Amino acid sequence: MLKNKIALITGASAGIGAACAEVFAREGARLILAARRSERLEELALRLSKDHGTECHLLTLDVRDRQAVNKVISGLPEAWQAVDILVNNAGLSRGLDKVQDGDAQDWEEMIDTNIKGLLWMSRAVLPGMIARDRGHVVNLGSIAGRQVYPGGNVYCATKHAVRALNQALRIDLLGTRVRCSSVDPGMVETEFSEVRFHGDKAKAAGVYKAFPPLQAVDIAETVLFCVTRPEHVNIQEVLVMPTDQAAVYASHPRGVE
Ligand code: NDP
Ligand code: 8X3
């Protein structure tokens, strides 16, 4: 379904981004994989090449660094310049402190990655898409962009911003054939909680024991659905929740075997 399309995925070294790479590779895409941990990208690219014959171009990139983003995008080799799909997936949460106890560095990391990183990437990639009059930007939002939970303050604010930017982009892109979608998951079992709890694996594992969470591949398949609709169809936003999580405040404690 994506034969010879070029997809650029940020945060491809883990979780949802890596799953998007796998699913897109299965569908025949050529992949630009971006993240800070280049050794992870190399392992992934090797596996995708073996399993699907996928061609990958790797970018060791911190999306918070605007100059670096501009440099790698303007410096893409010719064969990789015509990006068809940008998945703005790189993102993170840090801590669950109340605002009055919050850590300024955690806040900056979330704001700089989840909002500004998405903006730097979009600003760098969109002009090419608009000039070609084709392309698709998929932003990873969250249930946290629609509801706020205790300790979620700044993370939720960043995902509310992603939701606003997604709506704004749809307006800005009117008149072009460039599409823009937001995929907003509930709880997905990835390294997300380990990052939130600054590497505390035991605490992170506890998060996923109350009920069966979504898996990264569930979200990757949703992203694939968005980018494979006919040209006149734009999936504007999709909210995907675990069956046992109706809202951030309403879940069924079924447990996990
Ligand atoms: P993971 O922690 O498993 O993966 C996050 C990815 O983002 C990693 O590949 C990481 O790569 C990358 N990343 C983080 N910071 C940067 C940066 N500054 N520059 C480049 N890459 C960066 O988490 P998920 O897969 O769960 O998260 C992916 C997206 O999904 C995020 O936007 C998250 O907010 C969103 N989301 C997650 C949910 C969940 O429950 N897991 C639910 C709803 C939304 P590296 O460290 O190598 O740079
Ligand atoms: C991640 C979902 O609810 O754990 O975006 O914050 S949540």
mmCIF file of C-alpha atoms and ligand atoms in Angstrom:
data_model
loop_
_atom_site.group_PDB
_atom_site.id
_atom_site.type_symbol
_atom_site.label_atom_id
_atom_site.label_comp_id
_atom_site.label_asym_id
_atom_site.label_seq_id
_atom_site.Cartn_x
_atom_site.Cartn_y
_atom_site.Cartn_z
ATOM 1 C CA MET A 1 0.000 0.000 0.000
ATOM 2 C CA LEU A 2 2.991 2.327 0.494
ATOM 3 C CA LYS A 3 5.185 1.003 -2.319
ATOM 4 C CA ASN A 4 8.073 3.440 -2.881
ATOM 5 C CA LYS A 5 6.543 6.153 -0.673
ATOM 6 C CA ILE A 6 9.052 7.930 1.545
ATOM 7 C CA ALA A 7 8.015 8.080 5.206
ATOM 8 C CA LEU A 8 9.955 10.061 7.793
ATOM 9 C CA ILE A 9 9.279 8.857 11.348
ATOM 10 C CA THR A 10 10.579 10.728 14.390
ATOM 11 C CA GLY A 11 11.146 8.745 17.583
ATOM 12 C CA ALA A 12 11.695 5.585 15.539
ATOM 13 C CA SER A 13 14.088 4.034 18.059
ATOM 14 C CA ALA A 14 11.341 2.699 20.365
ATOM 15 C CA GLY A 15 7.647 2.138 20.992
ATOM 16 C CA ILE A 16 5.091 3.546 18.568
ATOM 17 C CA GLY A 17 7.682 5.032 16.181
ATOM 18 C CA ALA A 18 9.518 1.713 15.811
ATOM 19 C CA ALA A 19 6.175 -0.065 15.295
ATOM 20 C CA CYS A 20 5.235 2.453 12.578
ATOM 21 C CA ALA A 21 8.563 1.661 10.892
ATOM 22 C CA GLU A 22 7.788 -2.088 10.974
ATOM 23 C CA VAL A 23 4.254 -1.667 9.613
ATOM 24 C CA PHE A 24 5.315 0.813 6.915
ATOM 25 C CA ALA A 25 8.206 -1.472 5.915
ATOM 26 C CA ARG A 26 5.789 -4.386 5.525
ATOM 27 C CA GLU A 27 3.775 -2.159 3.149
ATOM 28 C CA GLY A 28 6.784 -1.354 0.968
ATOM 29 C CA ALA A 29 7.713 2.166 2.125
ATOM 30 C CA ARG A 30 11.210 3.642 2.066
ATOM 31 C CA LEU A 31 11.980 4.934 5.545
ATOM 32 C CA ILE A 32 13.778 7.900 7.042
ATOM 33 C CA LEU A 33 14.190 6.971 10.703
ATOM 34 C CA ALA A 34 15.027 9.699 13.211
ATOM 35 C CA ALA A 35 15.914 9.578 16.921
ATOM 36 C CA ARG A 36 18.810 10.327 19.244
ATOM 37 C CA ARG A 37 19.816 6.684 19.876
ATOM 38 C CA SER A 38 21.445 5.876 16.554
ATOM 39 C CA GLU A 39 22.491 2.338 17.526
ATOM 40 C CA ARG A 40 18.812 1.439 17.971
ATOM 41 C CA LEU A 41 18.029 2.874 14.538
ATOM 42 C CA GLU A 42 20.852 0.852 13.005
ATOM 43 C CA GLU A 43 19.516 -2.389 14.538
ATOM 44 C CA LEU A 44 15.997 -1.605 13.334
ATOM 45 C CA ALA A 45 17.160 -0.736 9.816
ATOM 46 C CA LEU A 46 19.124 -3.986 9.603
ATOM 47 C CA ARG A 47 16.088 -6.006 10.659
ATOM 48 C CA LEU A 48 13.757 -4.216 8.239
ATOM 49 C CA SER A 49 16.213 -4.686 5.412
ATOM 50 C CA LYS A 50 16.427 -8.444 6.167
ATOM 51 C CA ASP A 51 12.693 -8.985 6.702
ATOM 52 C CA HIS A 52 11.233 -6.724 4.025
ATOM 53 C CA GLY A 53 14.140 -5.499 1.869
ATOM 54 C CA THR A 54 13.429 -1.991 3.194
ATOM 55 C CA GLU A 55 15.706 0.888 2.242
ATOM 56 C CA CYS A 56 16.349 3.117 5.263
ATOM 57 C CA HIS A 57 18.046 6.472 5.697
ATOM 58 C CA LEU A 58 18.987 7.156 9.318
ATOM 59 C CA LEU A 59 19.028 10.541 11.044
ATOM 60 C CA THR A 60 20.619 10.874 14.456
ATOM 61 C CA LEU A 61 18.526 13.812 15.535
ATOM 62 C CA ASP A 62 17.280 15.617 18.604
ATOM 63 C CA VAL A 63 14.035 17.220 17.424
ATOM 64 C CA ARG A 64 14.439 19.951 20.067
ATOM 65 C CA ASP A 65 17.415 21.323 18.136
ATOM 66 C CA ARG A 66 15.890 23.596 15.485
ATOM 67 C CA GLN A 67 19.157 24.151 13.644
ATOM 68 C CA ALA A 68 19.902 20.439 13.531
ATOM 69 C CA VAL A 69 16.397 19.739 12.204
ATOM 70 C CA ASN A 70 16.809 22.319 9.438
ATOM 71 C CA LYS A 71 20.262 21.004 8.584
ATOM 72 C CA VAL A 72 19.282 17.333 8.266
ATOM 73 C CA ILE A 73 16.113 18.055 6.298
ATOM 74 C CA SER A 74 17.747 20.501 3.876
ATOM 75 C CA GLY A 75 20.711 18.111 3.598
ATOM 76 C CA LEU A 76 18.697 14.997 2.693
ATOM 77 C CA PRO A 77 20.274 13.178 -0.269
ATOM 78 C CA GLU A 78 18.328 13.787 -3.477
ATOM 79 C CA ALA A 79 16.774 10.326 -3.491
ATOM 80 C CA TRP A 80 15.273 10.993 -0.041
ATOM 81 C CA GLN A 81 14.057 14.561 -0.427
ATOM 82 C CA ALA A 82 10.478 14.001 -1.588
ATOM 83 C CA VAL A 83 9.041 13.002 1.774
ATOM 84 C CA ASP A 84 5.467 11.691 1.336
ATOM 85 C CA ILE A 85 4.644 11.014 4.993
ATOM 86 C CA LEU A 86 5.920 12.715 8.133
ATOM 87 C CA VAL A 87 5.036 10.987 11.414
ATOM 88 C CA ASN A 88 5.607 13.482 14.231
ATOM 89 C CA ASN A 89 5.886 10.829 16.930
ATOM 90 C CA ALA A 90 8.937 11.806 19.046
ATOM 91 C CA GLY A 91 7.628 12.754 22.447
ATOM 92 C CA LEU A 92 7.787 12.079 26.141
ATOM 93 C CA SER A 93 6.416 12.730 29.581
ATOM 94 C CA ARG A 94 8.530 13.479 32.639
ATOM 95 C CA GLY A 95 7.259 13.119 36.196
ATOM 96 C CA LEU A 96 3.805 13.345 37.732
ATOM 97 C CA ASP A 97 4.458 16.236 40.117
ATOM 98 C CA LYS A 98 1.960 18.926 40.961
ATOM 99 C CA VAL A 99 2.748 22.298 39.371
ATOM 100 C CA GLN A 100 3.771 23.682 42.781
ATOM 101 C CA ASP A 101 6.385 20.904 43.104
ATOM 102 C CA GLY A 102 7.315 20.611 39.433
ATOM 103 C CA ASP A 103 10.792 20.349 37.956
ATOM 104 C CA ALA A 104 11.551 23.104 35.434
ATOM 105 C CA GLN A 105 13.861 20.857 33.445
ATOM 106 C CA ASP A 106 11.141 18.203 33.066
ATOM 107 C CA TRP A 107 8.764 20.892 31.818
ATOM 108 C CA GLU A 108 11.263 22.255 29.315
ATOM 109 C CA GLU A 109 12.013 18.792 27.995
ATOM 110 C CA MET A 110 8.324 18.060 27.398
ATOM 111 C CA ILE A 111 7.514 21.447 25.874
ATOM 112 C CA ASP A 112 10.643 21.498 23.711
ATOM 113 C CA THR A 113 10.093 17.963 22.401
ATOM 114 C CA ASN A 114 6.327 17.543 22.181
ATOM 115 C CA ILE A 115 5.432 21.014 20.913
ATOM 116 C CA LYS A 116 8.505 22.731 19.543
ATOM 117 C CA GLY A 117 10.072 19.570 18.069
ATOM 118 C CA LEU A 118 6.845 18.851 16.200
ATOM 119 C CA LEU A 119 6.836 22.432 14.935
ATOM 120 C CA TRP A 120 10.488 22.417 13.816
ATOM 121 C CA MET A 121 9.927 19.166 11.889
ATOM 122 C CA SER A 122 6.692 20.379 10.310
ATOM 123 C CA ARG A 123 8.221 23.733 9.369
ATOM 124 C CA ALA A 124 11.165 22.000 7.699
ATOM 125 C CA VAL A 125 9.218 19.307 5.815
ATOM 126 C CA LEU A 126 5.952 21.044 4.828
ATOM 127 C CA PRO A 127 7.303 23.477 2.186
ATOM 128 C CA GLY A 128 8.492 20.523 0.069
ATOM 129 C CA MET A 129 5.150 18.744 0.443
ATOM 130 C CA ILE A 130 3.274 21.899 -0.521
ATOM 131 C CA ALA A 131 5.530 22.471 -3.548
ATOM 132 C CA ARG A 132 4.854 18.871 -4.683
ATOM 133 C CA ASP A 133 1.177 19.282 -3.760
ATOM 134 C CA ARG A 134 1.136 15.937 -1.998
ATOM 135 C CA GLY A 135 2.008 14.589 1.427
ATOM 136 C CA HIS A 136 0.628 13.618 4.788
ATOM 137 C CA VAL A 137 1.609 14.711 8.289
ATOM 138 C CA VAL A 138 0.522 12.453 11.145
ATOM 139 C CA ASN A 139 0.856 13.918 14.626
ATOM 140 C CA LEU A 140 0.891 11.707 17.719
ATOM 141 C CA GLY A 141 -1.527 13.319 20.137
ATOM 142 C CA SER A 142 -3.004 11.552 23.153
ATOM 143 C CA ILE A 143 -6.072 11.116 25.333
ATOM 144 C CA ALA A 144 -3.994 13.559 27.426
ATOM 145 C CA GLY A 145 -4.766 16.152 24.727
ATOM 146 C CA ARG A 146 -8.447 15.834 25.545
ATOM 147 C CA GLN A 147 -8.505 15.154 29.305
ATOM 148 C CA VAL A 148 -6.293 16.198 32.204
ATOM 149 C CA TYR A 149 -5.354 13.836 35.061
ATOM 150 C CA PRO A 150 -3.623 14.364 38.427
ATOM 151 C CA GLY A 151 0.046 15.190 37.884
ATOM 152 C CA GLY A 152 -0.454 15.313 34.110
ATOM 153 C CA ASN A 153 -0.387 19.148 34.013
ATOM 154 C CA VAL A 154 2.458 20.006 31.610
ATOM 155 C CA TYR A 155 2.358 16.755 29.613
ATOM 156 C CA CYS A 156 -1.394 17.208 29.117
ATOM 157 C CA ALA A 157 -0.817 20.837 28.133
ATOM 158 C CA THR A 158 1.671 19.764 25.456
ATOM 159 C CA LYS A 159 -0.789 17.251 24.026
ATOM 160 C CA HIS A 160 -3.600 19.825 24.103
ATOM 161 C CA ALA A 161 -1.207 21.998 22.092
ATOM 162 C CA VAL A 162 -0.646 19.161 19.613
ATOM 163 C CA ARG A 163 -4.407 18.920 19.174
ATOM 164 C CA ALA A 164 -4.679 22.669 18.539
ATOM 165 C CA LEU A 165 -1.760 22.605 16.110
ATOM 166 C CA ASN A 166 -3.272 19.675 14.247
ATOM 167 C CA GLN A 167 -6.499 21.641 13.767
ATOM 168 C CA ALA A 168 -4.534 24.756 12.804
ATOM 169 C CA LEU A 169 -2.494 22.856 10.236
ATOM 170 C CA ARG A 170 -5.639 21.556 8.573
ATOM 171 C CA ILE A 171 -6.699 25.177 8.094
ATOM 172 C CA ASP A 172 -3.248 26.320 6.971
ATOM 173 C CA LEU A 173 -3.043 23.512 4.405
ATOM 174 C CA LEU A 174 -6.455 24.147 2.860
ATOM 175 C CA GLY A 175 -6.120 24.543 -0.899
ATOM 176 C CA THR A 176 -3.240 22.086 -1.043
ATOM 177 C CA ARG A 177 -3.498 18.297 -1.313
ATOM 178 C CA VAL A 178 -1.324 17.889 1.783
ATOM 179 C CA ARG A 179 -3.213 16.052 4.519
ATOM 180 C CA CYS A 180 -2.827 16.152 8.269
ATOM 181 C CA SER A 181 -4.105 13.713 10.891
ATOM 182 C CA SER A 182 -3.855 13.321 14.627
ATOM 183 C CA VAL A 183 -3.746 9.834 16.159
ATOM 184 C CA ASP A 184 -4.580 10.091 19.862
ATOM 185 C CA PRO A 185 -3.971 6.934 21.929
ATOM 186 C CA GLY A 186 -4.949 6.012 25.453
ATOM 187 C CA MET A 187 -2.543 3.824 27.395
ATOM 188 C CA VAL A 188 0.058 2.076 25.200
ATOM 189 C CA GLU A 189 2.697 -0.259 26.630
ATOM 190 C CA THR A 190 6.035 1.211 25.504
ATOM 191 C CA GLU A 191 9.057 2.803 27.184
ATOM 192 C CA PHE A 192 6.842 5.835 27.842
ATOM 193 C CA SER A 193 6.351 5.168 31.587
ATOM 194 C CA GLU A 194 10.008 4.249 32.090
ATOM 195 C CA VAL A 195 10.910 7.647 30.644
ATOM 196 C CA ARG A 196 8.191 9.353 32.712
ATOM 197 C CA PHE A 197 9.636 7.790 35.898
ATOM 198 C CA HIS A 198 13.243 8.618 34.957
ATOM 199 C CA GLY A 199 14.284 5.003 34.360
ATOM 200 C CA ASP A 200 12.429 3.309 37.250
ATOM 201 C CA LYS A 201 11.512 0.082 35.401
ATOM 202 C CA ALA A 202 9.580 -1.538 38.266
ATOM 203 C CA LYS A 203 7.369 1.521 38.741
ATOM 204 C CA ALA A 204 6.864 1.745 34.986
ATOM 205 C CA ALA A 205 5.882 -1.926 34.682
ATOM 206 C CA GLY A 206 3.217 -1.396 37.376
ATOM 207 C CA VAL A 207 1.397 1.054 35.096
ATOM 208 C CA TYR A 208 0.532 -1.699 32.632
ATOM 209 C CA LYS A 209 -0.796 -4.274 35.124
ATOM 210 C CA ALA A 210 -4.305 -2.936 35.777
ATOM 211 C CA PHE A 211 -5.755 -3.986 32.397
ATOM 212 C CA PRO A 212 -4.469 -5.000 28.966
ATOM 213 C CA PRO A 213 -3.017 -1.797 27.481
ATOM 214 C CA LEU A 214 -2.757 -1.011 23.781
ATOM 215 C CA GLN A 215 0.388 -2.228 22.058
ATOM 216 C CA ALA A 216 2.523 -0.022 19.815
ATOM 217 C CA VAL A 217 1.485 -2.018 16.755
ATOM 218 C CA ASP A 218 -2.196 -1.139 17.389
ATOM 219 C CA ILE A 219 -1.309 2.521 16.953
ATOM 220 C CA ALA A 220 0.985 1.860 13.994
ATOM 221 C CA GLU A 221 -1.889 0.096 12.191
ATOM 222 C CA THR A 222 -4.084 3.144 12.889
ATOM 223 C CA VAL A 223 -1.435 5.479 11.457
ATOM 224 C CA LEU A 224 -1.248 3.199 8.402
ATOM 225 C CA PHE A 225 -5.032 3.440 7.985
ATOM 226 C CA CYS A 226 -4.846 7.258 8.046
ATOM 227 C CA VAL A 227 -2.154 7.461 5.371
ATOM 228 C CA THR A 228 -3.714 4.948 2.988
ATOM 229 C CA ARG A 229 -7.118 6.575 2.405
ATOM 230 C CA PRO A 230 -8.048 7.864 -1.053
ATOM 231 C CA GLU A 231 -6.681 11.311 -1.899
ATOM 232 C CA HIS A 232 -9.980 13.111 -1.169
ATOM 233 C CA VAL A 233 -10.223 11.658 2.367
ATOM 234 C CA ASN A 234 -8.476 13.224 5.345
ATOM 235 C CA ILE A 235 -8.832 11.422 8.684
ATOM 236 C CA GLN A 236 -8.625 14.507 10.870
ATOM 237 C CA GLU A 237 -8.330 12.788 14.264
ATOM 238 C CA VAL A 238 -8.622 9.302 15.750
ATOM 239 C CA LEU A 239 -8.975 8.475 19.457
ATOM 240 C CA VAL A 240 -7.852 4.893 20.185
ATOM 241 C CA MET A 241 -8.348 3.488 23.685
ATOM 242 C CA PRO A 242 -7.827 0.099 25.337
ATOM 243 C CA THR A 243 -11.172 -1.693 25.711
ATOM 244 C CA ASP A 244 -10.814 -1.503 29.487
ATOM 245 C CA GLN A 245 -10.057 2.253 29.508
ATOM 246 C CA ALA A 246 -13.096 4.385 28.703
ATOM 247 C CA ALA A 247 -11.491 7.659 29.830
ATOM 248 C CA VAL A 248 -8.433 8.591 31.889
ATOM 249 C CA TYR A 249 -10.677 8.395 34.974
ATOM 250 C CA ALA A 250 -12.692 5.340 34.002
ATOM 251 C CA SER A 251 -11.008 1.991 33.561
ATOM 252 C CA HIS A 252 -11.884 -1.577 34.417
ATOM 253 C CA PRO A 253 -9.253 -3.282 36.641
ATOM 254 C CA ARG A 254 -9.437 -6.636 34.865
ATOM 255 C CA GLY A 255 -5.758 -7.334 35.552
ATOM 256 C CA VAL A 256 -3.279 -8.828 33.090
ATOM 257 C CA GLU A 257 -2.212 -12.480 33.081
HETATM 258 P P1 NDP B 1 8.736 5.641 23.854
HETATM 259 O O1 NDP B 1 9.417 6.229 25.048
HETATM 260 O O2 NDP B 1 8.679 4.165 23.740
HETATM 261 O O3 NDP B 1 9.353 6.244 22.526
HETATM 262 C C1 NDP B 1 9.579 7.626 22.407
HETATM 263 C C2 NDP B 1 10.427 7.898 21.169
HETATM 264 O O4 NDP B 1 10.606 9.315 21.064
HETATM 265 C C3 NDP B 1 11.795 7.256 21.258
HETATM 266 O O5 NDP B 1 12.108 6.690 19.996
HETATM 267 C C4 NDP B 1 12.721 8.429 21.549
HETATM 268 O O6 NDP B 1 13.976 8.209 20.902
HETATM 269 C C5 NDP B 1 11.982 9.573 20.841
HETATM 270 N N1 NDP B 1 12.370 10.875 21.348
HETATM 271 C C6 NDP B 1 12.166 11.383 22.586
HETATM 272 N N2 NDP B 1 12.717 12.603 22.684
HETATM 273 C C7 NDP B 1 13.283 12.863 21.482
HETATM 274 C C8 NDP B 1 14.014 13.949 20.957
HETATM 275 N N3 NDP B 1 14.289 15.045 21.700
HETATM 276 N N4 NDP B 1 14.469 13.896 19.685
HETATM 277 C C9 NDP B 1 14.210 12.810 18.929
HETATM 278 N N5 NDP B 1 13.515 11.736 19.365
HETATM 279 C C10 NDP B 1 13.069 11.777 20.626
HETATM 280 O O7 NDP B 1 7.247 6.262 23.888
HETATM 281 P P2 NDP B 1 5.970 6.027 22.945
HETATM 282 O O8 NDP B 1 6.318 5.224 21.768
HETATM 283 O O9 NDP B 1 4.882 5.591 23.822
HETATM 284 O O10 NDP B 1 5.664 7.532 22.531
HETATM 285 C C11 NDP B 1 5.576 7.983 21.197
HETATM 286 C C12 NDP B 1 4.569 9.111 21.111
HETATM 287 O O11 NDP B 1 3.272 8.630 21.486
HETATM 288 C C13 NDP B 1 4.861 10.288 22.052
HETATM 289 O O12 NDP B 1 4.578 11.487 21.376
HETATM 290 C C14 NDP B 1 3.862 10.074 23.202
HETATM 291 O O13 NDP B 1 3.544 11.273 23.847
HETATM 292 C C15 NDP B 1 2.693 9.501 22.435
HETATM 293 N N6 NDP B 1 1.729 8.754 23.238
HETATM 294 C C16 NDP B 1 2.109 7.670 23.996
HETATM 295 C C17 NDP B 1 1.176 6.982 24.752
HETATM 296 C C18 NDP B 1 1.545 5.857 25.652
HETATM 297 O O14 NDP B 1 0.712 5.491 26.527
HETATM 298 N N7 NDP B 1 2.688 5.212 25.483
HETATM 299 C C19 NDP B 1 -0.245 7.369 24.714
HETATM 300 C C20 NDP B 1 -0.530 8.522 23.915
HETATM 301 C C21 NDP B 1 0.426 9.160 23.185
HETATM 302 P P3 NDP B 1 15.423 8.588 21.487
HETATM 303 O O15 NDP B 1 15.330 8.541 22.981
HETATM 304 O O16 NDP B 1 16.320 7.556 20.888
HETATM 305 O O17 NDP B 1 15.688 9.957 20.947
HETATM 306 C C1 8X3 B 2 0.021 9.012 27.207
HETATM 307 C C2 8X3 B 2 -1.303 8.617 27.741
HETATM 308 O O1 8X3 B 2 -2.835 8.902 29.717
HETATM 309 O O2 8X3 B 2 -0.660 7.897 30.113
HETATM 310 O O3 8X3 B 2 -0.119 10.071 26.314
HETATM 311 O O4 8X3 B 2 -0.851 10.260 29.681
HETATM 312 S S1 8X3 B 2 -1.402 8.950 29.394
#
